[in-house]
mmCIF file of C-alpha atoms in Angstrom:
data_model
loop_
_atom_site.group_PDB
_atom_site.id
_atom_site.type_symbol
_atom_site.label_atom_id
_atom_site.label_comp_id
_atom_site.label_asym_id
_atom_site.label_seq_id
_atom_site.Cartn_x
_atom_site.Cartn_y
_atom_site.Cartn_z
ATOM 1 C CA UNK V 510 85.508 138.288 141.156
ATOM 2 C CA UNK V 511 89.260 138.797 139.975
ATOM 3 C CA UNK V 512 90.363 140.731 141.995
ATOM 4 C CA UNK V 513 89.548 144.132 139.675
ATOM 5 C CA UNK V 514 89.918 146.922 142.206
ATOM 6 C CA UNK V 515 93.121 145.197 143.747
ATOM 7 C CA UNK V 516 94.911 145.001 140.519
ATOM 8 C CA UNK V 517 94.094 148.679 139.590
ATOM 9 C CA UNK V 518 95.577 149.997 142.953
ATOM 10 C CA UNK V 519 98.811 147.741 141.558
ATOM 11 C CA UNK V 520 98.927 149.152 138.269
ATOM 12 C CA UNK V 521 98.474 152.726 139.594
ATOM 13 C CA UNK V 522 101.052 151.999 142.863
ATOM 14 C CA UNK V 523 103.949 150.581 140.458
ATOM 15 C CA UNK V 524 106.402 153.263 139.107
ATOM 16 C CA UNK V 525 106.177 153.521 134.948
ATOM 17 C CA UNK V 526 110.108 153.859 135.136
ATOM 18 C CA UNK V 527 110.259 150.132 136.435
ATOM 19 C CA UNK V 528 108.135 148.464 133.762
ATOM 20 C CA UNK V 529 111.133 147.248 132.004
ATOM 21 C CA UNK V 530 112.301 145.658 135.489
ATOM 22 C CA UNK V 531 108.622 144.007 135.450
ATOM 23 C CA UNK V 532 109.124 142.595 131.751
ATOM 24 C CA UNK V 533 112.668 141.145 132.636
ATOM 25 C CA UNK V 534 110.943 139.398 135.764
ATOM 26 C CA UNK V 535 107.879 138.540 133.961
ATOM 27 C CA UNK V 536 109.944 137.024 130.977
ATOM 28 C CA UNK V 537 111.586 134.516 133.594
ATOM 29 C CA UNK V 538 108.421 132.399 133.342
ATOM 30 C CA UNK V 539 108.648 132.890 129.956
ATOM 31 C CA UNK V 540 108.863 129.754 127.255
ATOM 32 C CA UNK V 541 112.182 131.272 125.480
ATOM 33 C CA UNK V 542 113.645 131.169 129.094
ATOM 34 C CA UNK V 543 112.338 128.018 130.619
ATOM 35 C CA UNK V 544 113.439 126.228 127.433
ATOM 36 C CA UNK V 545 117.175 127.142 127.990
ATOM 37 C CA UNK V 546 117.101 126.632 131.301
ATOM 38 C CA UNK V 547 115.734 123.133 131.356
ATOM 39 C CA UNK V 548 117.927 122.266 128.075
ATOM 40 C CA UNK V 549 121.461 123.444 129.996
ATOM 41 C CA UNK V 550 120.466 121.593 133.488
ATOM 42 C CA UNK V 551 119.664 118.600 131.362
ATOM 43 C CA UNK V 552 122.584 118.757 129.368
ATOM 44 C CA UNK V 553 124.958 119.353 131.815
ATOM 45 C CA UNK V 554 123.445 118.227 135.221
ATOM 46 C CA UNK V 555 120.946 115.203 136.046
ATOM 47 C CA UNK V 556 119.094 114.446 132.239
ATOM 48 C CA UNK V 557 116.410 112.164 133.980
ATOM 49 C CA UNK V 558 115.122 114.608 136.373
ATOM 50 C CA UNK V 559 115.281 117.498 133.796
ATOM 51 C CA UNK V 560 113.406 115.385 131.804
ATOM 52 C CA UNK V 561 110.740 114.841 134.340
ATOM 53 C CA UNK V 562 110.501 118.733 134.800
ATOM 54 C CA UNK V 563 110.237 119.066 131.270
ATOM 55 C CA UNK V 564 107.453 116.434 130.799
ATOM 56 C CA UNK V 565 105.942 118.312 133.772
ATOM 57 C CA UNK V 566 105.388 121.951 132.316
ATOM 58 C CA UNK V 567 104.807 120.185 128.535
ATOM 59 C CA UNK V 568 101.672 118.710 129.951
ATOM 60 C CA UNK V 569 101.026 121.783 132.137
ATOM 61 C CA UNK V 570 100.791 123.766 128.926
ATOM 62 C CA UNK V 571 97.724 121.419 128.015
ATOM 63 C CA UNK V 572 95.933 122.210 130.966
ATOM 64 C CA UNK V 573 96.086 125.711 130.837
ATOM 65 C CA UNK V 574 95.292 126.318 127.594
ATOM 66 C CA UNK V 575 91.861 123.937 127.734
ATOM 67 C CA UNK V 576 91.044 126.325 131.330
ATOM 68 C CA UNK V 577 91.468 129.494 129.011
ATOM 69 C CA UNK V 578 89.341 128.060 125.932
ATOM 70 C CA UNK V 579 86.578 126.781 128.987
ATOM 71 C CA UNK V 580 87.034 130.319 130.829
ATOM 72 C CA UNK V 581 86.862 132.001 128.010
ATOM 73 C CA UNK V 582 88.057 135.365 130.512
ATOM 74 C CA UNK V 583 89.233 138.133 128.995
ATOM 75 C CA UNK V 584 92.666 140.231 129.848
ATOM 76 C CA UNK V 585 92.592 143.514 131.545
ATOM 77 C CA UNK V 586 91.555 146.379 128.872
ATOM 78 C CA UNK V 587 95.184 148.662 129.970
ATOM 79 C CA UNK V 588 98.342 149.428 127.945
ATOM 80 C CA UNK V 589 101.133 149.526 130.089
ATOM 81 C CA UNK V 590 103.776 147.760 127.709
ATOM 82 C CA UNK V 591 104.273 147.517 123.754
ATOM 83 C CA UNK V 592 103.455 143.499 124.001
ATOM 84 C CA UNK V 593 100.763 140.699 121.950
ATOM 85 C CA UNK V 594 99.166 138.213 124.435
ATOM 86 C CA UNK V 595 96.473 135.801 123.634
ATOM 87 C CA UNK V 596 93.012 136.912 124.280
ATOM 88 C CA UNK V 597 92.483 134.837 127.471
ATOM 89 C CA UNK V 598 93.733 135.855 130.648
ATOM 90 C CA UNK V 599 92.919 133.605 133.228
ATOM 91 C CA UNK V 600 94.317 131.678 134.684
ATOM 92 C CA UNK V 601 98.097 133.753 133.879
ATOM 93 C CA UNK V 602 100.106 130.485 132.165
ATOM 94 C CA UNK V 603 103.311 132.204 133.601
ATOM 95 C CA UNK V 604 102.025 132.123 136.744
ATOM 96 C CA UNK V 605 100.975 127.641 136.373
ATOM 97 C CA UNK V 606 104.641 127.706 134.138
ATOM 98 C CA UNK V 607 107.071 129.412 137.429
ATOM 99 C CA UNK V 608 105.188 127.587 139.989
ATOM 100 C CA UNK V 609 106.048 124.307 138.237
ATOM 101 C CA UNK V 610 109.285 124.546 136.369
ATOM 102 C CA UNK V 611 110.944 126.311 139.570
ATOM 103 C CA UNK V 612 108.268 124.726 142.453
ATOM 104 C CA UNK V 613 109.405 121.145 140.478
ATOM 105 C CA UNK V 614 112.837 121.969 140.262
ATOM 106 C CA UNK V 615 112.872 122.149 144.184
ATOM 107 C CA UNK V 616 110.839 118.914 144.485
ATOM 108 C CA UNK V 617 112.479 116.594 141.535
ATOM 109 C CA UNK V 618 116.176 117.813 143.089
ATOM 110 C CA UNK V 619 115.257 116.867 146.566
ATOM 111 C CA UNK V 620 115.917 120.372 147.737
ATOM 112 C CA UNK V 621 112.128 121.150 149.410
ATOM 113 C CA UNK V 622 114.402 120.526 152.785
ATOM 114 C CA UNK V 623 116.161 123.372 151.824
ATOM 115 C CA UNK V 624 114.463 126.362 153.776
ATOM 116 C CA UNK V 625 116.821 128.620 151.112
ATOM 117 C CA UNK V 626 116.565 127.052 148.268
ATOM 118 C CA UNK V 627 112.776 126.767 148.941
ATOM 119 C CA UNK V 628 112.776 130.422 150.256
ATOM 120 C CA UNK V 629 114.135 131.007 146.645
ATOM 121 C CA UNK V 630 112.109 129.434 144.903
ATOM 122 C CA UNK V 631 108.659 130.525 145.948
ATOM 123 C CA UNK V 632 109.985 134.396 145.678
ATOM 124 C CA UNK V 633 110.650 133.888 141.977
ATOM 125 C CA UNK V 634 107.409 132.266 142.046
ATOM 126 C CA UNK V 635 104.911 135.436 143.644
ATOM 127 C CA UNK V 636 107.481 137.980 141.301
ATOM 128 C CA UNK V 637 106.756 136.494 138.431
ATOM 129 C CA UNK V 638 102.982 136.248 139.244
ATOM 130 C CA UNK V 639 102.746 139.754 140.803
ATOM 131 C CA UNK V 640 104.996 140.675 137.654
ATOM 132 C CA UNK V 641 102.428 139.840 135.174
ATOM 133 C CA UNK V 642 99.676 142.153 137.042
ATOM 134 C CA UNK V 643 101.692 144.930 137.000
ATOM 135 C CA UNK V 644 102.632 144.919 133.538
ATOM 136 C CA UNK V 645 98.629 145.171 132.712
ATOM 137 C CA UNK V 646 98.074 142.103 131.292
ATOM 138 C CA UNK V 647 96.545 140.250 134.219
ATOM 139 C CA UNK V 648 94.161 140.597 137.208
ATOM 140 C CA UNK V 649 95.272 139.490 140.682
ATOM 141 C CA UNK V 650 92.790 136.555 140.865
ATOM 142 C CA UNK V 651 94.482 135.243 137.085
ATOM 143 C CA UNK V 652 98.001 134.671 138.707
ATOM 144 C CA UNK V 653 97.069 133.338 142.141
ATOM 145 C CA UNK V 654 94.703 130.481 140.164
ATOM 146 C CA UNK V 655 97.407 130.117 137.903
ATOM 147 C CA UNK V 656 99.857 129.473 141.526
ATOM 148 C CA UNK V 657 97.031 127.805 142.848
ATOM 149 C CA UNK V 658 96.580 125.150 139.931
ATOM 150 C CA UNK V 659 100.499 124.993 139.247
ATOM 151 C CA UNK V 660 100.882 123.212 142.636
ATOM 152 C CA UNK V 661 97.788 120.917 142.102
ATOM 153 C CA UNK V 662 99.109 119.730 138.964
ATOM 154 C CA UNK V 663 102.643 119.438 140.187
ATOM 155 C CA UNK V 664 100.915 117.061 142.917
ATOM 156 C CA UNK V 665 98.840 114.957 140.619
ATOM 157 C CA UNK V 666 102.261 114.451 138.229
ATOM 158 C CA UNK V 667 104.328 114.078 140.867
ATOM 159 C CA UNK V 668 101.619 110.630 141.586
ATOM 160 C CA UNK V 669 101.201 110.046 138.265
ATOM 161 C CA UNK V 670 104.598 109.656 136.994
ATOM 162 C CA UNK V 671 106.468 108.379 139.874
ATOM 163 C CA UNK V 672 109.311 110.213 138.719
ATOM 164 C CA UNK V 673 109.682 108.768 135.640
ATOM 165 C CA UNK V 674 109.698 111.061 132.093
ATOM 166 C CA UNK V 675 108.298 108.788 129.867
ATOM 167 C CA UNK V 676 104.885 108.642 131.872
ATOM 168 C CA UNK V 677 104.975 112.373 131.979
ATOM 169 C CA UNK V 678 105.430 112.869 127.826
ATOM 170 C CA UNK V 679 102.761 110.080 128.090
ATOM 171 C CA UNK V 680 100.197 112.471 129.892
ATOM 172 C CA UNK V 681 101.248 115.426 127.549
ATOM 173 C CA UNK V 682 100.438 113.774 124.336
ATOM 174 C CA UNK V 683 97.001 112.869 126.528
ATOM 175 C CA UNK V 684 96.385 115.899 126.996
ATOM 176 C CA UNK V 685 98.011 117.742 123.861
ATOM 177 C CA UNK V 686 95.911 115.812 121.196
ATOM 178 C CA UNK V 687 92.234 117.443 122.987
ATOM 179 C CA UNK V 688 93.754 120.887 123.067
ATOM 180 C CA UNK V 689 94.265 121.064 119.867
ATOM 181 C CA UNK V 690 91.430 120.207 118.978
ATOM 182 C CA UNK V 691 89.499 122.667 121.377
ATOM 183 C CA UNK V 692 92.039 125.640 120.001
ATOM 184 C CA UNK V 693 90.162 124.576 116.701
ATOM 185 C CA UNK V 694 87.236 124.172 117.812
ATOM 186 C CA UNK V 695 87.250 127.755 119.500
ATOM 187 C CA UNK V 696 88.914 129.165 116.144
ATOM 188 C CA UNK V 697 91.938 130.247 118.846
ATOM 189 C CA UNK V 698 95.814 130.587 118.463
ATOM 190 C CA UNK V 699 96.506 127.259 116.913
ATOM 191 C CA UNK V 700 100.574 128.092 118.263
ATOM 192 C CA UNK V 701 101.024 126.795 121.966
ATOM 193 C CA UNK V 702 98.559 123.545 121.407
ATOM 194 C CA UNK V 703 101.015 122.692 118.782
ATOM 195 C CA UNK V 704 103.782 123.595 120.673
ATOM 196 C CA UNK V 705 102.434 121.381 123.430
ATOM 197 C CA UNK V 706 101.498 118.386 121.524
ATOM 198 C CA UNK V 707 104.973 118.366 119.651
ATOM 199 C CA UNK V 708 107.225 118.684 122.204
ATOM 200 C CA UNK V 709 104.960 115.741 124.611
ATOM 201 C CA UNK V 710 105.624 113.753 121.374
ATOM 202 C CA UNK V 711 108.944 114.374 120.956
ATOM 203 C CA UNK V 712 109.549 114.498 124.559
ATOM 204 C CA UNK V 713 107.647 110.896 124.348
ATOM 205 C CA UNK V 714 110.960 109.816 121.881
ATOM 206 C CA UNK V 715 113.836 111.818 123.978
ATOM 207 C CA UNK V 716 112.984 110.012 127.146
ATOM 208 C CA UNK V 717 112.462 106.583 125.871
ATOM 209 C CA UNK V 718 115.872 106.532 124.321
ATOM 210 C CA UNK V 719 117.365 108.300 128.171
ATOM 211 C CA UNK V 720 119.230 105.173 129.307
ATOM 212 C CA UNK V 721 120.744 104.922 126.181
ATOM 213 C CA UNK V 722 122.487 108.130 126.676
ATOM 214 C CA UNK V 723 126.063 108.910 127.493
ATOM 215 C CA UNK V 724 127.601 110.554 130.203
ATOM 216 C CA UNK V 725 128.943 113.086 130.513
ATOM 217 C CA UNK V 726 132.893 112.875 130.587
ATOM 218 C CA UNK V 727 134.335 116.367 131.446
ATOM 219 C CA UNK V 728 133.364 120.166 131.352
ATOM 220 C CA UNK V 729 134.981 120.043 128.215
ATOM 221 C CA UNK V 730 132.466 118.414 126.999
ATOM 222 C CA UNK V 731 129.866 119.953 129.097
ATOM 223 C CA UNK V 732 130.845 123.415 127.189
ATOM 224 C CA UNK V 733 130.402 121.769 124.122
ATOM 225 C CA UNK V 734 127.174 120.207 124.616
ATOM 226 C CA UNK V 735 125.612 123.699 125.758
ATOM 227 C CA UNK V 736 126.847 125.395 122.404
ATOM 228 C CA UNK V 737 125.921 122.988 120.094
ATOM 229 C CA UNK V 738 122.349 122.368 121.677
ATOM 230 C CA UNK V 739 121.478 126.458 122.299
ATOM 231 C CA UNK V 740 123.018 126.884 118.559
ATOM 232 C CA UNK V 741 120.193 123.951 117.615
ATOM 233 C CA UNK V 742 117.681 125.081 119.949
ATOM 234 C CA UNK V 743 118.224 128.979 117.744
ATOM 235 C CA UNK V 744 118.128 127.697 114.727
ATOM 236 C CA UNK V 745 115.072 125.582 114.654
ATOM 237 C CA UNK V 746 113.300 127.091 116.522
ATOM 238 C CA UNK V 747 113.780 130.411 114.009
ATOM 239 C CA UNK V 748 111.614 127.745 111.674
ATOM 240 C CA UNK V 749 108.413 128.257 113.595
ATOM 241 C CA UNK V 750 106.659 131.108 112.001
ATOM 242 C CA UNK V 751 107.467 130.070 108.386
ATOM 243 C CA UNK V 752 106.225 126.694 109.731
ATOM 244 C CA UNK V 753 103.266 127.234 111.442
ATOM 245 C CA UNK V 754 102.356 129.770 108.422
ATOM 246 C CA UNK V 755 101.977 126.847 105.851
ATOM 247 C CA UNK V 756 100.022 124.218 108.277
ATOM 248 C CA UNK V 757 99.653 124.051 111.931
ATOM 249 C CA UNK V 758 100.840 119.876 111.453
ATOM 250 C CA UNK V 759 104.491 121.314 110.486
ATOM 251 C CA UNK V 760 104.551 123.059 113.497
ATOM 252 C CA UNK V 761 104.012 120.010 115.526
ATOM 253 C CA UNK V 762 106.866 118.069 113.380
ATOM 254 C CA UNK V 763 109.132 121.244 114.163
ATOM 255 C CA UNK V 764 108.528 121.108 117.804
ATOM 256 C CA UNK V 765 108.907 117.208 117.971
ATOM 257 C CA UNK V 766 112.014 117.148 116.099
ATOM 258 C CA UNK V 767 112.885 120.370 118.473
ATOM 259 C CA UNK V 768 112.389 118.987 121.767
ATOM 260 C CA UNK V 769 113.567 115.135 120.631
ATOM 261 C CA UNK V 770 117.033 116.567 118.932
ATOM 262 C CA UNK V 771 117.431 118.239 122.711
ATOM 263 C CA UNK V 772 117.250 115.189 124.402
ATOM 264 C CA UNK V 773 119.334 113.074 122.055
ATOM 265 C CA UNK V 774 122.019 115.891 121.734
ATOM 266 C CA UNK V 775 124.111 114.277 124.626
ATOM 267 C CA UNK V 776 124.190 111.444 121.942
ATOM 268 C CA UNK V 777 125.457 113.260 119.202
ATOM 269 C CA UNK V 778 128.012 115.465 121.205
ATOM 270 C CA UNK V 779 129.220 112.152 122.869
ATOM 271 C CA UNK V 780 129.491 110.412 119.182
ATOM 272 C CA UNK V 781 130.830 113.661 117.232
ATOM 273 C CA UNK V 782 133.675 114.979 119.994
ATOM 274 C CA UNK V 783 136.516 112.504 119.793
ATOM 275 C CA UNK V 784 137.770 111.147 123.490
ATOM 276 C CA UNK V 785 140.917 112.923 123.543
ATOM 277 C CA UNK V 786 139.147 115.861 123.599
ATOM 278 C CA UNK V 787 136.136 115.671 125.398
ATOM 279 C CA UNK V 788 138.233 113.986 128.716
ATOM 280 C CA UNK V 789 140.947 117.059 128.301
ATOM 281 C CA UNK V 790 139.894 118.752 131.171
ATOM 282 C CA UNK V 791 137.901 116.817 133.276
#
């Protein structure tokens, strides 16, 4: 039914030499590396459509955890790398995350007419899916549901929100309040419902405030911006652990305050770096 046999003949075709080539792919659908990614091409590049992406994969996050609680499928019983996943294994969440941070990059950009840039796309997209079966901790049929229901939901938002942010946060909190709950409920990893429901919150605060933001006024600037935010995104996001140790609610203040401070940073930067500088070198 997943794919079993096929994903054995994987693991046993791949060379054990490459496995740390398969983690470095595998970690590009990562959160640590979506996060940065999304921050810097909002910071520097087009904040509203960042934004949307961002709302996108925060509600995504929703929706596959509540298909792993109702699943309830476990990972692949193999060893192949010194990793901790969460029991459930299908459908693969960085399989749903790569098809739509990078598949929604392609279509919030306008770049879909792009045979390259689609091209590009969608080969990051099946690595990072076949990625995660060849490291162990998926079967085939895990990562081409989690594909399959990335583009589905990138559909439905792409409808829902009419490219607009706020509506997307909107459908994260939606969805971010009953997956917590159901994490509970389950007795599961409390950490990515949290994680979901505080950043759709503070996501929900970020956006509002997006017209209100400055623009950008040189690289300068745009150099600044990048260090301060990735210096914020390190340091509070270092909180989580300690945070999420005391009482799952802190983690969902952390997370709002996270993903709200990364959306207003354009207003700080722009308030804190004095014009002389920032229009230096345009």
């Amino acid at each position: 039914m997943r794919l079993e046999e096929q994903s054995r003949w994987l693991w046993e075709q791949y060379p054990e030499q490459y496995l740390e080539f398969a983690l470095f792919v595998t970690d590009l659908g990562g959160v640590t590396t979506v996060m940065v990614l999304l921050s810097v091409l909002y910071w520097v590049l087009d904040r509203e459509q960042s934004a949307l992406v961002v709302s996108y994969i925060v509600a995504g996050a929703s929706v596959v955890l509540l298909l792993k609680l109702g699943f309830a499928l476990p990972r692949p019983e193999v060893e192949l790398v010194a990793r901790e996943y969460d029991q459930y294994g299908f459908p693969s969440g960085h399989a749903f995350t790569a098809t739509v941070v990078y598949g929604g990059l392609v279509q919030v950009f306008d770049r879909y007419r792009n045979s390259v840039t689609t091209a590009a796309a969608v080969v990051l997209i099946v690595a990072i899916a076949l990625s995660r079966v060849v490291i162990g901790v998926h079967y085939l049929a895990d990562v081409i549901a989690g594909v399959a229901i990335g583009v589905g939901f990138l559909l439905v938002m792409n409808r829902v929100t009419d490219g607009d942010p706020v509506r997307g946060f909107a459908v994260g909190v939606a969805l971010g309040v009953p997956a917590v709950v159901a994490a509970a409920i389950a007795g599961a990893e409390l950490s990515l419902a949290v994680v979901s429901l505080g950043s759709a919150l503070g996501g929900l605060a970020g956006a509002s405030a997006l017209d209100s933001m400055p623009s950008l006024r040189s690289r300068r600037e745009g150099v600044a911006l990048v260090a301060v935010g990735l210096a914020y995104l390190v340091v509070v996001s270092s909180l989580e652990e300690t945070l999420l140790g005391i009482h799952p609610g802190l983690g969902v203040v952390l997370f709002a305050v996270l993903v709200a401070g990364i959306m207003t940073a354009p207003w700080a930067v722009g308030w804190a770096v004095p014009d002389r500088f920032a229009v230096g070198s345009s």
